[in-house]
N, CA and C of each residue as an Amber inpcrd file, in Angstrom:
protein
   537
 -33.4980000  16.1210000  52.9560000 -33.4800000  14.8680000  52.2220000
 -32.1700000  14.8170000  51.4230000 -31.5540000  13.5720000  51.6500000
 -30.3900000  13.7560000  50.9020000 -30.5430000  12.7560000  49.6810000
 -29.5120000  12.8490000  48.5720000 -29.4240000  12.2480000  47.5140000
 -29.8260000  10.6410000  47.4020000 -29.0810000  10.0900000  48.1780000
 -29.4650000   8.9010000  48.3860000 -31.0760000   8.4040000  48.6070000
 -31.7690000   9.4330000  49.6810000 -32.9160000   9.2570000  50.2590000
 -33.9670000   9.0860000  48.6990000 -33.3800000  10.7270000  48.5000000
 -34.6450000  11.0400000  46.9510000 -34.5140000   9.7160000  46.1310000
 -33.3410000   8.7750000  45.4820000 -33.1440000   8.3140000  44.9960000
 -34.1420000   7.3700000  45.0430000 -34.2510000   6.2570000  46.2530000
 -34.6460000   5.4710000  46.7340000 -36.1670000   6.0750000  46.7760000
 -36.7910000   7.0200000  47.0070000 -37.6730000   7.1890000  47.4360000
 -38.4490000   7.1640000  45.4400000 -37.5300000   8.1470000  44.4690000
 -38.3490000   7.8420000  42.9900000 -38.1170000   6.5100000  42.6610000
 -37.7130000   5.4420000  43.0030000 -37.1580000   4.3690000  42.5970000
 -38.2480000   3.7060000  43.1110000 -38.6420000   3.7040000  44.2230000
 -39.9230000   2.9370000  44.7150000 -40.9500000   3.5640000  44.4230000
 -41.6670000   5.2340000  44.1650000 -42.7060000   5.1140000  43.9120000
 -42.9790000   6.0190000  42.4010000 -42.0780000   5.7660000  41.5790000
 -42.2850000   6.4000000  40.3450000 -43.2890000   5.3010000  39.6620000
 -42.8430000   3.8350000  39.3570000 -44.2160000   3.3520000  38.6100000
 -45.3800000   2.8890000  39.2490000 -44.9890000   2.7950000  40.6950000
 -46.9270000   3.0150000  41.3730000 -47.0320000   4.1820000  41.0340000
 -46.9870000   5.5120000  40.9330000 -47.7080000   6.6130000  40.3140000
 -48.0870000   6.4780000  38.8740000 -47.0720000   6.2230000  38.1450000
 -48.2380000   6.1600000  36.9690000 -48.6570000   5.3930000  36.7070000
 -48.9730000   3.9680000  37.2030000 -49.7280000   3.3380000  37.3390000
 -51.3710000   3.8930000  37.9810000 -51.5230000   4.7630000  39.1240000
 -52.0240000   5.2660000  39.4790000 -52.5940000   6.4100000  38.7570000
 -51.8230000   6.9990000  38.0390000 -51.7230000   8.3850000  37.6070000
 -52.8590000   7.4020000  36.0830000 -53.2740000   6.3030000  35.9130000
 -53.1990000   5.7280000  34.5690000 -55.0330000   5.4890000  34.7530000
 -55.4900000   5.8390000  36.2380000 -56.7100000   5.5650000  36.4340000
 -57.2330000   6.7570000  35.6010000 -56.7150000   7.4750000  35.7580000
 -57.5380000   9.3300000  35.4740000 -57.0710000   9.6010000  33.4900000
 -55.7920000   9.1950000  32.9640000 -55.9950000   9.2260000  31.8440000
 -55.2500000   8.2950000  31.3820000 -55.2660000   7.5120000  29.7170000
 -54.6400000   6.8840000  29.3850000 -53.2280000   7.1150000  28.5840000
 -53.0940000   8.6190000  28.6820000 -52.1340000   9.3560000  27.9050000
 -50.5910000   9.2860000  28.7830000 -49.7540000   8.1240000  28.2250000
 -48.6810000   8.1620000  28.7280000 -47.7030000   9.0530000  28.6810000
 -47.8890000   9.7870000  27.5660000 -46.9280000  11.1810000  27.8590000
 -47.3670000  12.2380000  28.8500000 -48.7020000  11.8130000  28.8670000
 -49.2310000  13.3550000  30.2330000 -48.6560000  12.4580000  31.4430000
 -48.6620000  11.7370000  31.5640000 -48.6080000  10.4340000  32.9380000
 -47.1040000  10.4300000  32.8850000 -46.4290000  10.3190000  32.3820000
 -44.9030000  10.2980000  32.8760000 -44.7070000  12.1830000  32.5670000
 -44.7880000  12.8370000  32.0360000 -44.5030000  14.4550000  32.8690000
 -45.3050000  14.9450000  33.9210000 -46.4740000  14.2290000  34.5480000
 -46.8820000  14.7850000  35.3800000 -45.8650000  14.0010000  36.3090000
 -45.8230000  12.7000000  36.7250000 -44.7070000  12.0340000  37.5380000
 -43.2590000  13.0130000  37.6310000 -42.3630000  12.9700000  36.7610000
 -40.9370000  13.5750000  36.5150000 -41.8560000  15.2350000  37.0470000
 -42.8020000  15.9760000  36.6800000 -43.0330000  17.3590000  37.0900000
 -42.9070000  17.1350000  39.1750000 -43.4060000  15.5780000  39.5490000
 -43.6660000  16.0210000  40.9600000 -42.5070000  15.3690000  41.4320000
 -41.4890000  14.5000000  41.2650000 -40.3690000  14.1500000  41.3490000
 -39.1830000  15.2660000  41.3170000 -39.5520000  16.4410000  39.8430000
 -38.4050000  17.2920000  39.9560000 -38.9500000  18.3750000  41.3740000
 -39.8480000  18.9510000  41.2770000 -40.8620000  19.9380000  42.6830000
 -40.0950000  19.6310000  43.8960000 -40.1770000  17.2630000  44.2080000
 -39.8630000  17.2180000  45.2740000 -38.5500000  17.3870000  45.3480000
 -37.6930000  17.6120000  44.5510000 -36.0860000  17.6100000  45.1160000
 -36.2240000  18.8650000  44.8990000 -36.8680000  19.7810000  44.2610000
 -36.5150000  21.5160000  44.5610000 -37.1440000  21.9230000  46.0670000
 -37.9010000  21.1670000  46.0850000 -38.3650000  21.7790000  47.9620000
 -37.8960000  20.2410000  49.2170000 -36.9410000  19.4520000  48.7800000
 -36.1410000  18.9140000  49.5980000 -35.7850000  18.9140000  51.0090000
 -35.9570000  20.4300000  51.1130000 -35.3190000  20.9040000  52.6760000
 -36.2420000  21.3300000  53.2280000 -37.7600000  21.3850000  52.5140000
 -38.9530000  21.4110000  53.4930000 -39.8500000  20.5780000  53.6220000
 -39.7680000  19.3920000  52.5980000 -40.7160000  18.4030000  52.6960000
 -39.9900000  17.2520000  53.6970000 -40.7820000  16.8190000  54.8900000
 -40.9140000  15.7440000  55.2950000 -40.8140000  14.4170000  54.2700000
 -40.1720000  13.0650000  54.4480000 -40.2220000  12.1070000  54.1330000
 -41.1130000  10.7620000  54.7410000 -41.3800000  11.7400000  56.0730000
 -42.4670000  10.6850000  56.8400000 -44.1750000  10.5960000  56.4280000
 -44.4330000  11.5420000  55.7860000 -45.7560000  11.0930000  54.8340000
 -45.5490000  11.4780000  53.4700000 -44.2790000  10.6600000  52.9370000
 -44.0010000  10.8330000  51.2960000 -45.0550000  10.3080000  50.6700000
 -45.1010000   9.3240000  50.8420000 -46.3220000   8.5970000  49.8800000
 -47.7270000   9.4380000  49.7690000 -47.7550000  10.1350000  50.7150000
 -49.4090000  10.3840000  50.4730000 -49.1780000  11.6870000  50.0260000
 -48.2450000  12.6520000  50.1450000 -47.4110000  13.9250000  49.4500000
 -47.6140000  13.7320000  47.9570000 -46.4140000  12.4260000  47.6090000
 -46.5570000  12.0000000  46.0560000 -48.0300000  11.8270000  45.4580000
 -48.9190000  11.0010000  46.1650000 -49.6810000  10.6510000  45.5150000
 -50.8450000  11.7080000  45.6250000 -51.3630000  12.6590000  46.1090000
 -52.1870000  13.5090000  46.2690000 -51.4410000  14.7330000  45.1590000
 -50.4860000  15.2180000  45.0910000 -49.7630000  16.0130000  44.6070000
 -49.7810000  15.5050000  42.7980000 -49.6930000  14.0560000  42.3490000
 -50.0410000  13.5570000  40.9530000 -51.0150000  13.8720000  40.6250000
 -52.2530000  13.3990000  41.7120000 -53.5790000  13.2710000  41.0960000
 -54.0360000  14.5100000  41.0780000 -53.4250000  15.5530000  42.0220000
 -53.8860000  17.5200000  40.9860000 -53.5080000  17.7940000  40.3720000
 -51.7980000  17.5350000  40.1330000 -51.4270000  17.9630000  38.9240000
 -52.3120000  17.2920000  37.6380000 -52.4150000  16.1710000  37.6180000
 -52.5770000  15.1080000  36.4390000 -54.4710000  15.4270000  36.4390000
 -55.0710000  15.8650000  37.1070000 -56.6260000  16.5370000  36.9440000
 -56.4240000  18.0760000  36.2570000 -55.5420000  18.6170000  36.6320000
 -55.0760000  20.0020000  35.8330000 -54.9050000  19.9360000  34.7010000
 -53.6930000  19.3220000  34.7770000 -53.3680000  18.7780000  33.1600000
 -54.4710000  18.5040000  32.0110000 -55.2630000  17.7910000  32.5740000
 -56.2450000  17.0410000  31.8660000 -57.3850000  18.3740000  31.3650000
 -57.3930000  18.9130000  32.4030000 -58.5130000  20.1700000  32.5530000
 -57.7490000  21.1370000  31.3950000 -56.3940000  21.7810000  31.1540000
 -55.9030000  22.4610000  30.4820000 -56.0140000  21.9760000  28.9340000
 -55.6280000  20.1890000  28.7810000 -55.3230000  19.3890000  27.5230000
 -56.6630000  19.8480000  26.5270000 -58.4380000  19.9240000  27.6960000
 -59.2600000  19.5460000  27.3450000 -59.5940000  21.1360000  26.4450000
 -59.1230000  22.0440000  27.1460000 -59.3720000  23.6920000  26.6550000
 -58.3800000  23.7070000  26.0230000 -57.5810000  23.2740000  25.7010000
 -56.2750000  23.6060000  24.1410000 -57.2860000  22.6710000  23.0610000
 -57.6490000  21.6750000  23.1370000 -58.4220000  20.9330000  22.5180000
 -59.2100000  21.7850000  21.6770000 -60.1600000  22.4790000  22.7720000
 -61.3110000  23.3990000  22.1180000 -60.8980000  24.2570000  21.6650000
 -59.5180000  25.1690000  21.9810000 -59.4270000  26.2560000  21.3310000
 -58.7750000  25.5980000  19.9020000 -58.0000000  24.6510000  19.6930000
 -57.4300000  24.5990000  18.2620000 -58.6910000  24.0570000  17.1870000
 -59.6660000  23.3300000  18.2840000 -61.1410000  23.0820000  16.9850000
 -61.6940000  24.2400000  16.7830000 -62.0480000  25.1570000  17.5450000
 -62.8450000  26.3180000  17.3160000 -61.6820000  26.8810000  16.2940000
 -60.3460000  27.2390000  16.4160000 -59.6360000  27.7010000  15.3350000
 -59.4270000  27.1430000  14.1780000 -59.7700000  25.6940000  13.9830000
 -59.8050000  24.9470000  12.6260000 -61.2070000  25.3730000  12.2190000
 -62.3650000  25.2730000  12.8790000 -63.6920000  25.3050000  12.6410000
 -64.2720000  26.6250000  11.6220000 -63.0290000  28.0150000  12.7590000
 -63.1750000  29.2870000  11.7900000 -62.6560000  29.6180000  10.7010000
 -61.3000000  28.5980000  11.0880000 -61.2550000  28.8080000   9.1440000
 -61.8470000  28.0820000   8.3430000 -62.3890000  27.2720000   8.1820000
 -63.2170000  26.1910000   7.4080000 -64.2900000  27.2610000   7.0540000
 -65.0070000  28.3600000   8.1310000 -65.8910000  29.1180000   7.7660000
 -65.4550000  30.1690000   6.8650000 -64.1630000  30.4530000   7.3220000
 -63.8300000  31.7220000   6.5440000 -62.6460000  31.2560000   4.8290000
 -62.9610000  29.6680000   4.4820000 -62.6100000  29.0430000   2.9720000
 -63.5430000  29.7100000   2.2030000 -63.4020000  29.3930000   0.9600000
 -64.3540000  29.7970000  -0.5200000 -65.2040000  28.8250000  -0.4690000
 -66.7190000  29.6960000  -0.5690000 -67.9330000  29.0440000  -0.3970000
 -68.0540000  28.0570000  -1.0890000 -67.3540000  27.1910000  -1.7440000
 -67.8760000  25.7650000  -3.1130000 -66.8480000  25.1510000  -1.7090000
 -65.7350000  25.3950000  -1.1130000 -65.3050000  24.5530000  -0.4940000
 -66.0670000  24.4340000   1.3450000 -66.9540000  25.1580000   1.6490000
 -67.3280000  24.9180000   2.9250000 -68.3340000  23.9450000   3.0880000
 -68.2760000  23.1760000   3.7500000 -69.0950000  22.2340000   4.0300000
 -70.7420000  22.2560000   4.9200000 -71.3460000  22.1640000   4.5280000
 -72.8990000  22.3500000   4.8240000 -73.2640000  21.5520000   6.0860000
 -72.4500000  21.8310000   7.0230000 -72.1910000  21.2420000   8.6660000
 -74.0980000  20.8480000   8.4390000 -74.9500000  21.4470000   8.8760000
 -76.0900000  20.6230000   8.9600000 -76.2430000  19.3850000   8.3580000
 -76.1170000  19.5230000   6.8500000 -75.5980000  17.9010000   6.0950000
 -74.7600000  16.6780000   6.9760000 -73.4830000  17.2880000   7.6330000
 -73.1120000  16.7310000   7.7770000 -72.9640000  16.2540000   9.3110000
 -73.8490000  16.8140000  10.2620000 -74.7440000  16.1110000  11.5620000
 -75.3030000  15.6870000  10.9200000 -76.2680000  15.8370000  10.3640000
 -77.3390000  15.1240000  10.0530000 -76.7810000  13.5380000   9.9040000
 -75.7680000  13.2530000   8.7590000 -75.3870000  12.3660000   8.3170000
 -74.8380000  11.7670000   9.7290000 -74.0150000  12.3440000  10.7760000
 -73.7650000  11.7470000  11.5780000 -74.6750000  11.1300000  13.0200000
 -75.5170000  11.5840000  12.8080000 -76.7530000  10.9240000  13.6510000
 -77.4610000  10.0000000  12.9780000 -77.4740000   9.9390000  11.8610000
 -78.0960000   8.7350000  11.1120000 -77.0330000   7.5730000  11.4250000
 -75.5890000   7.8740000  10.8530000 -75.0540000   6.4380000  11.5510000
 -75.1670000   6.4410000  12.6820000 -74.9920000   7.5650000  13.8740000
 -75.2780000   6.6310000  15.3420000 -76.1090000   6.1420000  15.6310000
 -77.5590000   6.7350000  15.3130000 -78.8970000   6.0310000  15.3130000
 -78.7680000   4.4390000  14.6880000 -78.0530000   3.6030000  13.6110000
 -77.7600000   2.9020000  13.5260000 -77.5960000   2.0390000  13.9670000
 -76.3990000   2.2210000  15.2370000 -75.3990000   1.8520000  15.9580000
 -76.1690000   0.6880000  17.0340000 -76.0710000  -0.0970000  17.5650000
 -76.4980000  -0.9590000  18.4210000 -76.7900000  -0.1970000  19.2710000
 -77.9470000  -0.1340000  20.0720000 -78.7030000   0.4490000  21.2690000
 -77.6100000   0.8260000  22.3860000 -76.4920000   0.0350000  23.3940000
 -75.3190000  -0.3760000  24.3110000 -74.4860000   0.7560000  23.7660000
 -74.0670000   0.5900000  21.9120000 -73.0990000   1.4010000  22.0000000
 -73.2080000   2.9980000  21.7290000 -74.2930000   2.6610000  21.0060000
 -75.1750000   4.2840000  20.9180000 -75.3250000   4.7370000  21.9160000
 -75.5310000   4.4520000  23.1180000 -75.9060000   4.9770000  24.2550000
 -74.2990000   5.4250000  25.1030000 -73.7200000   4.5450000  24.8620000
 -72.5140000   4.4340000  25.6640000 -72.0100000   5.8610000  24.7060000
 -71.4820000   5.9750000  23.4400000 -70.9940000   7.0930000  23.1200000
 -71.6900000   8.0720000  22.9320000 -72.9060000   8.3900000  23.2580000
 -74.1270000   9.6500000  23.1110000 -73.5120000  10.1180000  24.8030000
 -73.4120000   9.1390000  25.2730000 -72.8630000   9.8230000  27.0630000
 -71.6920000  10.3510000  26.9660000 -70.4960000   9.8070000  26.6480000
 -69.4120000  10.2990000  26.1120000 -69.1330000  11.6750000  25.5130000
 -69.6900000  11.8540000  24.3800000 -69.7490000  12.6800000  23.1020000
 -70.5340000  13.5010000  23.5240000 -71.6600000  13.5120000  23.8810000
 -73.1350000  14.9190000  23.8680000 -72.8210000  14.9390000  25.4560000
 -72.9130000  14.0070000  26.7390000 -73.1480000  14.1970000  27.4950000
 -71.5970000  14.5650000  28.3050000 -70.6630000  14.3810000  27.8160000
 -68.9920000  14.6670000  27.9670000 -68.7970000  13.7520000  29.2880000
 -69.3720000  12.7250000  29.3140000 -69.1640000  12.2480000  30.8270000
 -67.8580000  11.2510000  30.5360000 -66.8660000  10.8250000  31.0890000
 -65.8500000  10.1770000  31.3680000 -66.2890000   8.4820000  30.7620000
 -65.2070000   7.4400000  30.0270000 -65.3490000   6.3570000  30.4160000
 -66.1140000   5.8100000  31.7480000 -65.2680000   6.1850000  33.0010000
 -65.0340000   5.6340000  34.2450000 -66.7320000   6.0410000  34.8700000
 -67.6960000   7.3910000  34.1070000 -68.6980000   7.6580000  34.4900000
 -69.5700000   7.0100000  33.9250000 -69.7530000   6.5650000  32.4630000
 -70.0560000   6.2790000  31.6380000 -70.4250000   4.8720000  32.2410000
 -69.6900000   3.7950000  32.5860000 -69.0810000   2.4800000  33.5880000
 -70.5220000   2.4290000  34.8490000 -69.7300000   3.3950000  35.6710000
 -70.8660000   3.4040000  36.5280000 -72.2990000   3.4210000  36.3100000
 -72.6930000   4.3300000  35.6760000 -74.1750000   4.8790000  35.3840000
 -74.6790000   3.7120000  34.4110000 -73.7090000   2.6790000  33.6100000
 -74.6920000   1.8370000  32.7120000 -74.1500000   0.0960000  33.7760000
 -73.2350000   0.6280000  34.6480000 -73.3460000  -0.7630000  35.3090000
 -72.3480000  -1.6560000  34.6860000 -71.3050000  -1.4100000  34.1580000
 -70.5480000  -2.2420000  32.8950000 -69.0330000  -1.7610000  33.5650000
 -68.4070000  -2.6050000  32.9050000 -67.1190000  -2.0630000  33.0380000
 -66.2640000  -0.7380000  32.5470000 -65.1360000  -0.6990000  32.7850000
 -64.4750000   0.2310000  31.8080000 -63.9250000  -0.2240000  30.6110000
 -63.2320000  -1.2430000  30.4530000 -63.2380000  -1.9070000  29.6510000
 -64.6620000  -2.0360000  28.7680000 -65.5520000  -2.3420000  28.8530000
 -66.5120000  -2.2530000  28.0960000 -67.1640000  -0.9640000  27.4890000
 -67.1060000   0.3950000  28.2560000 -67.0520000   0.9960000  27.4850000
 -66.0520000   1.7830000  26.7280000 -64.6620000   1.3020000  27.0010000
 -63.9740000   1.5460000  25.7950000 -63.9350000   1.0800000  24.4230000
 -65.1450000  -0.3660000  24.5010000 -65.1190000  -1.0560000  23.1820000
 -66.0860000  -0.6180000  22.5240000 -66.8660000  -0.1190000  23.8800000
 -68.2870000   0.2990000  22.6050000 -68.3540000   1.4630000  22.0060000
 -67.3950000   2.4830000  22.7130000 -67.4590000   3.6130000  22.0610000
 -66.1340000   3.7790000  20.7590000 -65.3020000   2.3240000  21.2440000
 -64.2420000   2.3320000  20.0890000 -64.8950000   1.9920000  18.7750000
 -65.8490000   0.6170000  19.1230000 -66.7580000   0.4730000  18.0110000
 -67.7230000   1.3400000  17.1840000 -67.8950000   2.5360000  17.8970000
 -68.5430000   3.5750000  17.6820000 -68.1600000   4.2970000  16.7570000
 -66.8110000   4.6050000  16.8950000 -66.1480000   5.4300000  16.3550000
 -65.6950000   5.1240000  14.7590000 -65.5150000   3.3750000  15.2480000
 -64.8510000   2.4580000  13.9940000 -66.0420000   2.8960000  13.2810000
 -67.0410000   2.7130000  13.5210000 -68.0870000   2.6490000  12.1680000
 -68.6490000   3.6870000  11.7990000 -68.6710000   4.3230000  12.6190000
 -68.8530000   6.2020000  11.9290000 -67.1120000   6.2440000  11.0410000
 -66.2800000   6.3860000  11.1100000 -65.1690000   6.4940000  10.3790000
 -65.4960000   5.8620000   9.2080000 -65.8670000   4.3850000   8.9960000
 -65.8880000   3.2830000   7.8790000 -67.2950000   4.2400000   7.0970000
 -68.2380000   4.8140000   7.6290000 -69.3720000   5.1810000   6.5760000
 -69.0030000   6.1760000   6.5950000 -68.1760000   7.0090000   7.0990000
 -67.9270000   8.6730000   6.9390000 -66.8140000   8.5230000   5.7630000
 -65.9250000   7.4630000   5.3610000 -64.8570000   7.4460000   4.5830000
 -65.7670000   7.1220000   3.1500000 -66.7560000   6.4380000   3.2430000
 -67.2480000   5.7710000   2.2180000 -68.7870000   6.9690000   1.4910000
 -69.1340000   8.0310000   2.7210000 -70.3160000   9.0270000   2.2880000
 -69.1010000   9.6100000   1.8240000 -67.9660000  10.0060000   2.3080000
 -66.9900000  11.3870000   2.0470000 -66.4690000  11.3200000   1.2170000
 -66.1090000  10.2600000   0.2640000 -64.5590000   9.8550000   0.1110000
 -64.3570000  10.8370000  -1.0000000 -65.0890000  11.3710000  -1.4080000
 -65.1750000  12.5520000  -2.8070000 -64.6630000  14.1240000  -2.3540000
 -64.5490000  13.9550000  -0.7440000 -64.3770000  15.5470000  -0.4250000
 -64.0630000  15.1090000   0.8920000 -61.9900000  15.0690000   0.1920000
 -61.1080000  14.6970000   1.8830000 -61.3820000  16.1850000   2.6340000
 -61.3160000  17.1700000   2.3370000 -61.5480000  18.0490000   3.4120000
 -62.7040000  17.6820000   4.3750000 -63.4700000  17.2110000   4.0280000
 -64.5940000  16.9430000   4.4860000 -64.1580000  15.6800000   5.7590000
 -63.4400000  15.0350000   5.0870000 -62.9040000  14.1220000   5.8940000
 -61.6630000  13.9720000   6.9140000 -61.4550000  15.4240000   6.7090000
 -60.0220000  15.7970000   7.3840000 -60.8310000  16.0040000   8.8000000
 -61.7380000  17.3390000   8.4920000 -62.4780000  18.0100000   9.3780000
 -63.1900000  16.8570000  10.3700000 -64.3330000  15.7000000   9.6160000
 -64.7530000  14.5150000  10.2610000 -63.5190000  14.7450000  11.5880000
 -62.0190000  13.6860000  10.8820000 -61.1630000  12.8770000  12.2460000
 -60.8430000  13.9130000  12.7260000 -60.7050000  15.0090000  12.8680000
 -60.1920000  15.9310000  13.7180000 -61.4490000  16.7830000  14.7260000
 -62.5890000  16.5280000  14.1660000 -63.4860000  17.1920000  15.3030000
 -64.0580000  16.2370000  16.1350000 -64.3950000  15.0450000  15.3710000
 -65.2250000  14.2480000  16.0030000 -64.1230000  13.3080000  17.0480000
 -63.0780000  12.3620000  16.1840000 -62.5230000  11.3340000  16.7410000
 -61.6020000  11.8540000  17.4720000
């Protein structure tokens, strides 16, 4: 493949990929380095990849990287909460927070919550299932359940700011574990 070829070839299918790449997450910085990661790959193996099934090369080759990615993002996730979580345990006891208190408190507002969106983010949140699964299984769009679980979130935040507002640690911990 020569210079010219590659050129032409990221030029036509760099924003159908992340466009594509945009079904699986909404994170535009993972979505343009997974793109530029399979763009730089294809000009380092140049002299062995075929150009006669580029497209389906590119696009099969995004959607593992960009499922990896996602799979790795999701376990850095857990390891930096579990490492915030242990030190919160290992603060001075007047400053640790009485986590049962504070499920508790957070199932009372979801219980709250309109039946649609309670349900929609109990699948999400407890059941870890995807928007796009979430969609299917209640019959709704994706779009729709991004609103209900955005709404979800909005109003646990608005009564978590207003139970908390006396103990920001308390409220640090809230946006960083939950939201």
């Amino acid at each position: 493949m020569q210079k010219r070829e590659f050129e032409h070839i990221f030029t036509t299918y760099y924003d159908p990929l992340c466009k594509y790449l945009y079904l699986f997450t909404q994170d535009f910085g993972m979505i343009e380095d997974t793109v530029q990661f399979i763009f730089i790959r294809l000009w380092e193996k140049r002299d062995h990849i075929s150009t006669h099934e580029i497209k389906a090369y590119l696009y099969v080759a995004a959607r593992l990287r960009i499922i990896n990615a996602i799979r790795d993002n999701q376990r850095r996730e857990e390891l930096i909460q579990n490492y915030y979580l242990n030190e919160l345990i290992e603060a001075d006891a007047e400053d640790i927070i009485d986590m049962e208190e504070f499920s508790a408190f957070i199932q009372e507002v979801v219980e709250r919550l309109p039946e649609k969106t309670r349900r929609a983010y109990r699948l999400n949140r407890e059941e870890k299932l995807s928007y796009k699964e979430i969609a299917a299984r209640e019959n709704v769009s994706v779009k729709t359940v991004e609103n209900q679980i955005g709404q979800a979130l909005r109003t646990i935040r608005e009564q978590a700011r207003k139970h908390y507002a006396h103990h920001p640690g308390l409220l640090a911990l809230f946006f960083y574990y939950f939201m």
